Amino acid sequence: MAAVAGNPSAAAEDLEPQREGVPGLESQRRQIEIGESGRERPLRAGESWFLVEQHWYRQWEVYVQGGDQNSSTFPSCINNAKLFQDQINWGLKKGLVEGEDYVLLSSAAWHFLVSWYGLEQGQPPIERKVVELRGIQKVEVYPVELLLVQHSDMGTPHSAQFSQIDSIDLVLRTAREKFLVRPEKETRLWVKNSQGSFERLCNTRVTVLDAALKSGQLVVMETRNKDGTWPSAQPQTGNKASKENEDFQCQPGICGLTNLGNTCFMNSALQCLSNVPQLTEYFLKNRYLEELNFCNPLGMKGEIAEAYADLVKQAWSGHHRSVVPQVFKTKVGHFASQFLGYQQHDSQELLSFLLDGLHEDLNRVKKKEYVELCDAAGRPDHEVAQEAWQNHKRRNDSVIVDTFHGLFKSTLVCPDCGNVSVTFDPFCYLSVPLPVSHKRVMEVFFVSMDPRRKPEQHRLVVPKKGKISDLCVALAKHTGVSPERMMVADVFSHRFYKIYQLEESLSTILDRDDIFIYEVSGRSAICENSREDVVLPIYLRERTPARDYNNSYYGLMLFGHPLLVSVPRDRLSWDNLYHILLYRLSRYVTRPSSDDEDDGDEKADMAPKESIPKPGHAAGCSSQNPGPEQAGPSSGVAGGSRAPMNNAPGPSHWPQRVRRKHLFTLQTVNSNGTSDRSNFNEDTHAQPYIAIDWEPEMKKRYYNEVEAEGYVKHDCVGYVLKKAPVRLQECIELFTTMETLEKENPWFCPSCKQHQLATKKLDLWKLPETLIIHLKRFSYTRFSREKLDTLVEFPIRDLDFSEFVMKPQNELAPELYKYDLIAVSNHYGGLRDGHYTTFACNKDSGQWHYFDDNSVSPVTENQIESKAAYVLFYQRQDVARRLRSQQASSDPPAPPACGPPPNSDSMDVN
């Protein structure tokens, strides 16, 4: 409405046609001053109030109080010119005071006045929000004025005003409007703080006040590049690299992941998850932005979800051959310390963490209520199951739950009172066991008492939970030697690490252990003095010149394989022991002539034979003990290797030694063979160990090292315990088989009021859209760790779960129980080292690809099944059909897939 000048009555006449329906002056006063729309009513946080220039409002008051519509006091249209600094940006003058410069009107009162009198042409309304600060409501006359710029153009900022209770989302929408950003483009905001650095405004649902934004702060909006990257994440040469990536074009999703150093486990899990169609579409279409949960105490402040989203957008942009997942790796390590560094981990373990992290970051439940778990208590299964699922959804509601969560039926039965407990529990993946063989193949070396026979290598099949005696029985079938004449020892670094008793468990022997089984006299035992023969552990040592004292000092170093030798108790003398050992070593030790023996030590021959020194003194040599053993590389001492264990007491009478020096000398030593023992106390139960000490020249002359190390392979070495392939359905059947709880994990029976080893049975009640099946290939026990390389035959299509699901089936929709394979995480190698790769089916092209870190290559379906399969991803057929129909109606044709032609060599593992 234009301003009116001159005769007020003429003005009133001119206005009369336009002011039809305008209430009387008293009615106007009441509507503006009194009642719900009146300016005197209390303020309410969040509502809008308007500023009106004080002079105009006072004139309006005089006008309506006069009661004469034709009065010269008619205020004309609303004019707030005195409140503005200029008529360009329309910013308020500083220091305006309510009651002196302006009055505040409620939104209703303002709109009444504008409808009755109009607003000066070109002037914006001065709308302000009511904010609550420290429990007090007040109108925010001076809002926060932010300077908005684009990341690509940091030149002239655009000024925009926001209330402290406005959301950051409004700031983002305002910036998008100012910079004309298209709706499909993804944007985010950064704010420059007082230190000059930039911080992300992650949570767009918080207010300007909560984000601590102040007037004059610079807010930068950046737009995601076509290749899925953010400009701020690029290095200085990022613009050039981004331009190159945008020029490159290939099939979306056919993108490798760089190995950052033992991160193949992470790459494999990410590639599998990235090829779950509905989850990837959820991120590509930005539906996650509305569901990011920044306040969940169990979550990761949305950071894991955002980092994963960035990775998915880059991999599915179609502009990358490979992506470096460094930011994602850093985020994972920050929230899960077990993944810090660059050690090898388990892909299923990382997958479990990632699914849980994404769920909590995207949980639609912002405040979790307490839910008490209830037992069935005799109620129908479908009623209890529905209650359990609803309770689960009351606390957990996310795209992860929608896609991956199913429901177990768990049945526990008390063995004493027969009480049955039925509960329904959610699950995110199935960890199914593999049928385990009860047999075990062990390789041993058999050392015969016959010195002419070389040691024999045998491959024996024994019970996995058997005893040492079972190992001897199995060997007896190959050698014809009675198990009672066998002793089993673990040899490590030229010494006995352990000598086993027959009743010990085979599980204490690891596959990497070097096991020697010695034939001994049937009359002997290492731990019983009542037997006629004594078994002596024998070590071989060589004197080596030390590097100091001008080579005048000698050390000792173990070499060769130790022996267990049976010696008749009535022949326990050093001279007899020398000849017995010379006989046992005759295959690789040349027996010297009498002249050689005499030349060995003339002084020894001059000594009277009845003069017998104490054990531990070399005959014919100085009475002083030789110095400490010179620990060499083959001794295992310097490396801190494991020490032998004593298992049996020694004889009560120890032989005296002859002084005459022959090819070698004999010395009583400790169980390590590292220090000499001068004598044995008859009252001790220490196992006697004997060392054969060689002089270097004598060893070189009479000891044949090549022959000593020689052995033969028995025919059984060629035997391989064949592992028949198993079907995936067998693993699922085994998973649902009833079992008895272990002693370490009893169940508290509410009826008996005590812990019981109850029987437990798990059944499948509700299956998810995408079913993850983890094959438990890694077996860990107290004494052993192994990987099961059993071939599991799994179908690519039509995996039918109808026979496993307990929930009443829908016969009209059989596809609700049928699944197709979409991805496989593979593990090659053993426990200590290994490599992870992925097979995955592209959701757009339907082509299978093999992902090996950076490398991606097409494969055929007959290449997917292997012994390396570790984690399987199956998608329900009805979901796949729904997604295909949606894609056919909306998506353009996919570009050709990039990568080399199919080549089976691409699956070789280094």
Short mmCIF file of C-alpha atoms in Angstrom, two decimals, residues 443-786:
data_model
loop_
_atom_site.label_atom_id
_atom_site.label_comp_id
_atom_site.label_asym_id
_atom_site.label_seq_id
_atom_site.Cartn_x
_atom_site.Cartn_y
_atom_site.Cartn_z
CA GLU A 443 54.38 -87.23 11.69
CA VAL A 444 57.04 -88.85 13.89
CA PHE A 445 60.57 -90.21 13.59
CA PHE A 446 61.21 -93.76 14.83
CA VAL A 447 64.71 -94.47 16.19
CA SER A 448 65.47 -98.20 16.41
CA MET A 449 67.81 -99.85 18.91
CA ASP A 450 69.53 -101.42 15.91
CA PRO A 451 72.34 -98.95 15.09
CA ARG A 452 72.41 -100.11 11.47
CA ARG A 453 68.89 -98.79 10.80
CA LYS A 454 68.44 -95.16 9.93
CA PRO A 455 65.65 -93.24 11.67
CA GLU A 456 62.33 -93.69 9.88
CA GLN A 457 59.76 -91.00 9.22
CA HIS A 458 56.19 -92.21 9.76
CA ARG A 459 52.82 -90.60 9.18
CA LEU A 460 50.33 -92.01 11.69
CA VAL A 461 46.55 -91.70 11.99
CA VAL A 462 45.57 -91.43 15.64
CA PRO A 463 42.46 -90.39 17.61
CA LYS A 464 42.32 -86.60 17.91
CA LYS A 465 41.53 -86.90 21.62
CA GLY A 466 43.83 -89.87 22.18
CA LYS A 467 46.83 -90.45 24.43
CA ILE A 468 50.54 -90.96 23.88
CA SER A 469 49.95 -94.69 24.14
CA ASP A 470 47.70 -94.51 21.05
CA LEU A 471 50.61 -93.00 19.13
CA CYS A 472 52.84 -95.92 20.14
CA VAL A 473 50.17 -98.46 19.19
CA ALA A 474 49.77 -96.86 15.74
CA LEU A 475 53.55 -96.93 15.20
CA ALA A 476 53.77 -100.55 16.34
CA LYS A 477 51.57 -101.56 13.39
CA HIS A 478 54.20 -100.16 11.01
CA THR A 479 57.38 -101.29 12.76
CA GLY A 480 56.46 -104.52 14.53
CA VAL A 481 58.02 -103.14 17.71
CA SER A 482 55.88 -103.52 20.84
CA PRO A 483 54.41 -100.26 22.20
CA GLU A 484 55.89 -101.20 25.58
CA ARG A 485 59.34 -100.80 24.09
CA MET A 486 58.74 -97.22 22.92
CA MET A 487 59.41 -93.85 24.50
CA VAL A 488 58.07 -90.60 23.01
CA ALA A 489 60.00 -87.34 23.20
CA ASP A 490 59.74 -83.83 21.82
CA VAL A 491 63.14 -82.80 20.42
CA PHE A 492 63.91 -79.14 20.10
CA SER A 493 67.23 -77.51 19.33
CA HIS A 494 69.33 -80.71 19.78
CA ARG A 495 67.86 -81.44 23.20
CA PHE A 496 64.83 -83.05 24.81
CA TYR A 497 62.10 -80.48 25.36
CA LYS A 498 59.86 -83.09 26.95
CA ILE A 499 59.76 -86.85 27.46
CA TYR A 500 56.12 -87.94 27.51
CA GLN A 501 54.34 -90.41 29.73
CA LEU A 502 51.96 -92.91 28.12
CA GLU A 503 48.83 -91.46 29.78
CA GLU A 504 49.38 -87.88 28.59
CA SER A 505 47.02 -86.41 26.01
CA LEU A 506 47.99 -86.11 22.36
CA SER A 507 46.52 -82.60 22.35
CA THR A 508 49.65 -81.39 24.15
CA ILE A 509 51.64 -82.15 20.97
CA LEU A 510 51.43 -79.45 18.32
CA ASP A 511 51.72 -80.14 14.61
CA ARG A 512 54.95 -78.17 14.44
CA ASP A 513 56.66 -80.22 17.16
CA ASP A 514 59.47 -82.64 16.19
CA ILE A 515 58.42 -85.92 17.78
CA PHE A 516 60.92 -88.79 18.10
CA ILE A 517 59.87 -92.24 19.26
CA TYR A 518 62.78 -94.33 20.55
CA GLU A 519 62.93 -98.06 20.85
CA VAL A 520 64.17 -99.06 24.30
CA SER A 521 64.63 -102.32 26.14
CA GLY A 522 61.40 -103.88 27.32
CA ARG A 523 62.97 -104.23 30.72
CA SER A 524 63.67 -100.55 31.11
CA ALA A 525 61.87 -97.44 32.25
CA ILE A 526 63.08 -93.92 32.71
CA CYS A 527 61.28 -93.41 35.97
CA GLU A 528 61.41 -96.74 37.77
CA ASN A 529 64.56 -97.84 39.58
CA SER A 530 63.12 -101.30 40.06
CA ARG A 531 63.61 -102.21 36.40
CA GLU A 532 66.70 -104.08 35.26
CA ASP A 533 67.62 -101.47 32.63
CA VAL A 534 68.00 -97.71 32.88
CA VAL A 535 67.14 -95.32 30.03
CA LEU A 536 69.64 -92.48 29.71
CA PRO A 537 69.04 -89.31 27.68
CA ILE A 538 72.20 -88.65 25.66
CA TYR A 539 73.26 -85.30 24.19
CA LEU A 540 76.03 -84.63 21.65
CA ARG A 541 78.34 -81.66 22.25
CA GLU A 542 81.39 -80.29 20.48
CA ARG A 543 84.17 -78.26 22.06
CA THR A 544 84.59 -74.96 20.24
CA PRO A 545 87.43 -72.46 20.75
CA ALA A 546 86.25 -69.20 22.24
CA ARG A 547 87.04 -65.80 20.73
CA ASP A 548 89.04 -64.46 23.64
CA TYR A 549 91.98 -65.49 25.85
CA ASN A 550 93.99 -66.30 22.71
CA ASN A 551 91.81 -69.33 21.94
CA SER A 552 92.98 -70.99 25.15
CA TYR A 553 89.41 -71.29 26.50
CA TYR A 554 86.94 -73.82 25.16
CA GLY A 555 83.15 -73.78 25.13
CA LEU A 556 80.63 -76.47 24.26
CA MET A 557 77.84 -76.46 21.69
CA LEU A 558 75.07 -79.03 21.18
CA PHE A 559 74.68 -80.68 17.77
CA GLY A 560 72.88 -83.61 16.14
CA HIS A 561 69.92 -85.59 17.41
CA PRO A 562 69.84 -86.70 21.05
CA LEU A 563 69.33 -90.37 21.97
CA LEU A 564 67.50 -92.42 24.56
CA VAL A 565 69.71 -95.42 25.32
CA SER A 566 68.86 -98.47 27.45
CA VAL A 567 71.73 -99.52 29.72
CA PRO A 568 71.67 -102.66 31.93
CA ARG A 569 71.82 -101.60 35.54
CA ASP A 570 74.63 -104.05 36.27
CA ARG A 571 76.79 -102.45 33.55
CA LEU A 572 76.55 -98.88 34.80
CA SER A 573 80.20 -97.92 34.48
CA TRP A 574 81.78 -95.21 32.39
CA ASP A 575 83.80 -97.70 30.39
CA ASN A 576 80.77 -99.88 29.63
CA LEU A 577 78.67 -96.83 28.80
CA TYR A 578 81.38 -95.65 26.40
CA HIS A 579 81.31 -98.93 24.48
CA ILE A 580 77.49 -99.09 24.50
CA LEU A 581 77.31 -95.60 23.03
CA LEU A 582 80.06 -96.36 20.55
CA TYR A 583 77.93 -99.29 19.38
CA ARG A 584 74.77 -97.16 19.13
CA LEU A 585 76.65 -94.54 17.10
CA SER A 586 78.41 -97.10 14.90
CA ARG A 587 76.37 -96.20 11.81
CA TYR A 588 77.94 -92.77 11.58
CA VAL A 589 80.94 -92.97 13.97
CA THR A 590 84.00 -94.87 12.78
CA ARG A 591 85.44 -97.18 15.43
CA PRO A 592 89.10 -96.28 15.90
CA SER A 593 91.95 -98.76 15.92
CA SER A 594 93.78 -99.46 19.16
CA ASP A 595 96.67 -97.25 18.02
CA ASP A 596 94.26 -94.33 17.55
CA GLU A 597 92.93 -94.80 21.07
CA ASP A 598 96.41 -94.95 22.59
CA ASP A 599 97.43 -91.84 20.70
CA GLY A 600 94.43 -90.11 22.05
CA ASP A 601 95.81 -89.83 25.59
CA GLU A 602 99.08 -91.46 26.57
CA LYS A 603 98.89 -90.18 30.15
CA ALA A 604 95.58 -91.92 30.63
CA ASP A 605 97.17 -95.29 29.92
CA MET A 606 99.75 -94.67 32.63
CA ALA A 607 97.10 -94.24 35.29
CA PRO A 608 96.10 -97.34 37.29
CA LYS A 609 92.70 -98.66 36.11
CA GLU A 610 91.42 -99.11 39.64
CA SER A 611 91.75 -95.37 40.24
CA ILE A 612 88.19 -94.19 39.41
CA PRO A 613 87.49 -90.45 39.61
CA LYS A 614 84.19 -88.98 40.67
CA PRO A 615 81.55 -88.48 38.00
CA GLY A 616 81.89 -85.19 36.23
CA HIS A 617 85.70 -85.26 35.91
CA ALA A 618 87.06 -86.06 32.49
CA ALA A 619 89.37 -89.05 32.64
CA GLY A 620 92.96 -88.21 31.89
CA CYS A 621 92.20 -84.46 31.89
CA SER A 622 92.40 -81.61 34.36
CA SER A 623 90.14 -81.94 37.37
CA GLN A 624 88.73 -78.49 36.68
CA ASN A 625 85.37 -78.37 34.90
CA PRO A 626 85.39 -76.90 31.39
CA GLY A 627 83.99 -73.40 31.12
CA PRO A 628 80.34 -72.56 30.39
CA GLU A 629 78.91 -73.77 27.14
CA GLN A 630 79.55 -71.51 24.19
CA ALA A 631 75.95 -70.92 23.13
CA GLY A 632 75.89 -70.99 19.37
CA PRO A 633 73.07 -70.53 16.86
CA SER A 634 72.22 -74.21 16.85
CA SER A 635 72.09 -74.52 20.59
CA GLY A 636 68.93 -72.49 20.97
CA VAL A 637 70.23 -70.92 24.19
CA ALA A 638 70.96 -67.42 22.99
CA GLY A 639 67.53 -67.09 21.45
CA GLY A 640 65.72 -67.66 24.72
CA SER A 641 64.16 -70.88 23.43
CA ARG A 642 62.11 -73.21 25.55
CA ALA A 643 63.91 -75.30 28.18
CA PRO A 644 63.45 -79.07 28.57
CA MET A 645 61.26 -80.41 31.30
CA ASN A 646 62.38 -83.07 33.77
CA ASN A 647 59.93 -85.92 33.93
CA ALA A 648 61.58 -88.72 35.92
CA PRO A 649 64.00 -89.38 38.78
CA GLY A 650 67.48 -90.82 38.26
CA PRO A 651 68.95 -94.13 39.43
CA SER A 652 69.98 -94.50 43.03
CA HIS A 653 73.48 -95.71 42.08
CA TRP A 654 75.49 -93.84 39.53
CA PRO A 655 78.47 -95.50 37.71
CA GLN A 656 82.02 -94.32 38.08
CA ARG A 657 83.88 -93.36 34.94
CA VAL A 658 87.14 -94.74 33.51
CA ARG A 659 89.96 -92.24 33.20
CA ARG A 660 91.11 -93.47 29.82
CA LYS A 661 90.19 -91.00 27.06
CA HIS A 662 88.77 -92.46 23.83
CA LEU A 663 87.00 -90.78 20.87
CA PHE A 664 84.94 -88.66 23.19
CA THR A 665 84.42 -88.03 26.86
CA LEU A 666 81.25 -88.44 28.88
CA GLN A 667 79.85 -85.84 31.22
CA THR A 668 76.79 -85.64 33.43
CA VAL A 669 74.84 -82.49 32.56
CA ASN A 670 71.62 -80.72 33.38
CA SER A 671 68.46 -81.25 31.33
CA ASN A 672 69.42 -78.42 28.98
CA GLY A 673 72.87 -79.81 28.35
CA THR A 674 74.20 -76.33 29.06
CA SER A 675 76.03 -76.90 32.35
CA ASP A 676 77.93 -79.84 33.80
CA ARG A 677 77.01 -81.57 37.02
CA SER A 678 79.89 -82.84 39.13
CA ASN A 679 77.99 -85.52 41.02
CA PHE A 680 74.56 -86.95 41.76
CA ASN A 681 73.06 -87.27 45.19
CA GLU A 682 71.43 -90.65 45.62
CA ASP A 683 68.54 -89.07 47.52
CA THR A 684 67.52 -86.77 44.63
CA HIS A 685 65.03 -87.70 41.96
CA ALA A 686 66.63 -85.65 39.20
CA GLN A 687 66.74 -87.33 35.83
CA PRO A 688 70.35 -88.09 34.79
CA TYR A 689 71.42 -86.60 31.44
CA ILE A 690 74.70 -87.61 29.77
CA ALA A 691 76.64 -85.53 27.26
CA ILE A 692 79.03 -86.97 24.70
CA ASP A 693 81.75 -84.32 24.33
CA TRP A 694 83.81 -84.28 21.14
CA GLU A 695 87.08 -82.57 20.40
CA PRO A 696 86.81 -80.78 17.02
CA GLU A 697 89.63 -82.82 15.44
CA MET A 698 88.24 -86.13 16.68
CA LYS A 699 84.74 -85.23 15.48
CA LYS A 700 86.04 -84.23 12.08
CA ARG A 701 88.01 -87.46 11.83
CA TYR A 702 85.54 -90.05 13.08
CA TYR A 703 82.02 -88.47 13.00
CA ASN A 704 80.10 -88.57 9.67
CA GLU A 705 77.62 -85.69 9.87
CA VAL A 706 75.88 -86.52 6.60
CA GLU A 707 75.19 -90.08 7.67
CA ALA A 708 74.13 -88.95 11.15
CA GLU A 709 71.42 -86.69 9.72
CA GLY A 710 70.16 -89.29 7.28
CA TYR A 711 66.73 -90.90 7.58
CA VAL A 712 64.33 -92.90 5.43
CA LYS A 713 60.64 -92.40 4.74
CA HIS A 714 58.26 -95.21 5.50
CA ASP A 715 55.60 -96.00 2.90
CA CYS A 716 52.96 -94.48 5.18
CA VAL A 717 54.43 -91.00 4.64
CA GLY A 718 52.62 -90.88 1.31
CA TYR A 719 49.29 -91.37 3.07
CA VAL A 720 47.01 -88.35 3.18
CA LEU A 721 43.90 -88.30 5.34
CA LYS A 722 41.31 -87.45 2.74
CA LYS A 723 38.76 -84.88 3.82
CA ALA A 724 35.46 -85.49 2.11
CA PRO A 725 33.65 -82.29 1.12
CA VAL A 726 30.63 -81.33 3.19
CA ARG A 727 27.46 -79.58 2.13
CA LEU A 728 26.53 -76.22 3.61
CA GLN A 729 23.24 -77.73 4.70
CA GLU A 730 25.19 -80.21 6.87
CA CYS A 731 26.86 -77.31 8.66
CA ILE A 732 23.47 -75.70 9.30
CA GLU A 733 22.11 -79.01 10.59
CA LEU A 734 25.07 -79.27 12.93
CA PHE A 735 24.39 -75.70 14.09
CA THR A 736 20.81 -76.63 15.02
CA THR A 737 21.80 -79.90 16.74
CA MET A 738 21.12 -80.22 20.46
CA GLU A 739 24.22 -79.92 22.64
CA THR A 740 25.12 -80.00 26.33
CA LEU A 741 26.55 -76.82 27.84
CA GLU A 742 30.19 -76.87 28.89
CA LYS A 743 31.29 -76.77 32.52
CA GLU A 744 32.70 -73.26 31.99
CA ASN A 745 29.31 -71.97 30.80
CA PRO A 746 26.49 -73.47 32.91
CA TRP A 747 22.88 -72.29 32.87
CA PHE A 748 21.08 -71.06 35.98
CA CYS A 749 17.82 -72.97 36.20
CA PRO A 750 15.06 -70.74 37.68
CA SER A 751 13.29 -73.84 38.93
CA CYS A 752 16.25 -75.61 40.61
CA LYS A 753 17.79 -72.30 41.64
CA GLN A 754 21.26 -73.56 40.72
CA HIS A 755 23.60 -73.75 37.74
CA GLN A 756 23.07 -76.75 35.51
CA LEU A 757 24.76 -78.26 32.45
CA ALA A 758 21.54 -78.02 30.48
CA THR A 759 20.91 -79.20 26.95
CA LYS A 760 20.61 -76.38 24.45
CA LYS A 761 19.09 -76.27 20.98
CA LEU A 762 19.06 -73.36 18.56
CA ASP A 763 16.47 -73.16 15.80
CA LEU A 764 15.93 -70.57 13.07
CA TRP A 765 12.64 -68.71 13.43
CA LYS A 766 12.92 -65.57 11.28
CA LEU A 767 15.45 -65.10 8.48
CA PRO A 768 16.73 -61.69 7.28
CA GLU A 769 16.77 -60.21 3.80
CA THR A 770 20.51 -60.80 3.56
CA LEU A 771 21.86 -63.81 5.44
CA ILE A 772 25.54 -63.86 6.44
CA ILE A 773 26.94 -67.35 7.12
CA HIS A 774 30.30 -67.56 8.86
CA LEU A 775 32.07 -70.91 8.44
CA LYS A 776 33.99 -71.60 11.66
CA ARG A 777 37.23 -72.72 10.04
CA PHE A 778 39.46 -71.66 12.91
CA SER A 779 39.53 -74.05 15.86
CA TYR A 780 41.06 -73.00 19.17
CA THR A 781 41.61 -75.31 22.13
CA ARG A 782 43.74 -75.09 25.24
CA PHE A 783 46.65 -76.84 23.56
CA SER A 784 46.17 -76.38 19.83
CA ARG A 785 45.03 -73.98 17.16
CA GLU A 786 44.22 -75.09 13.66
#
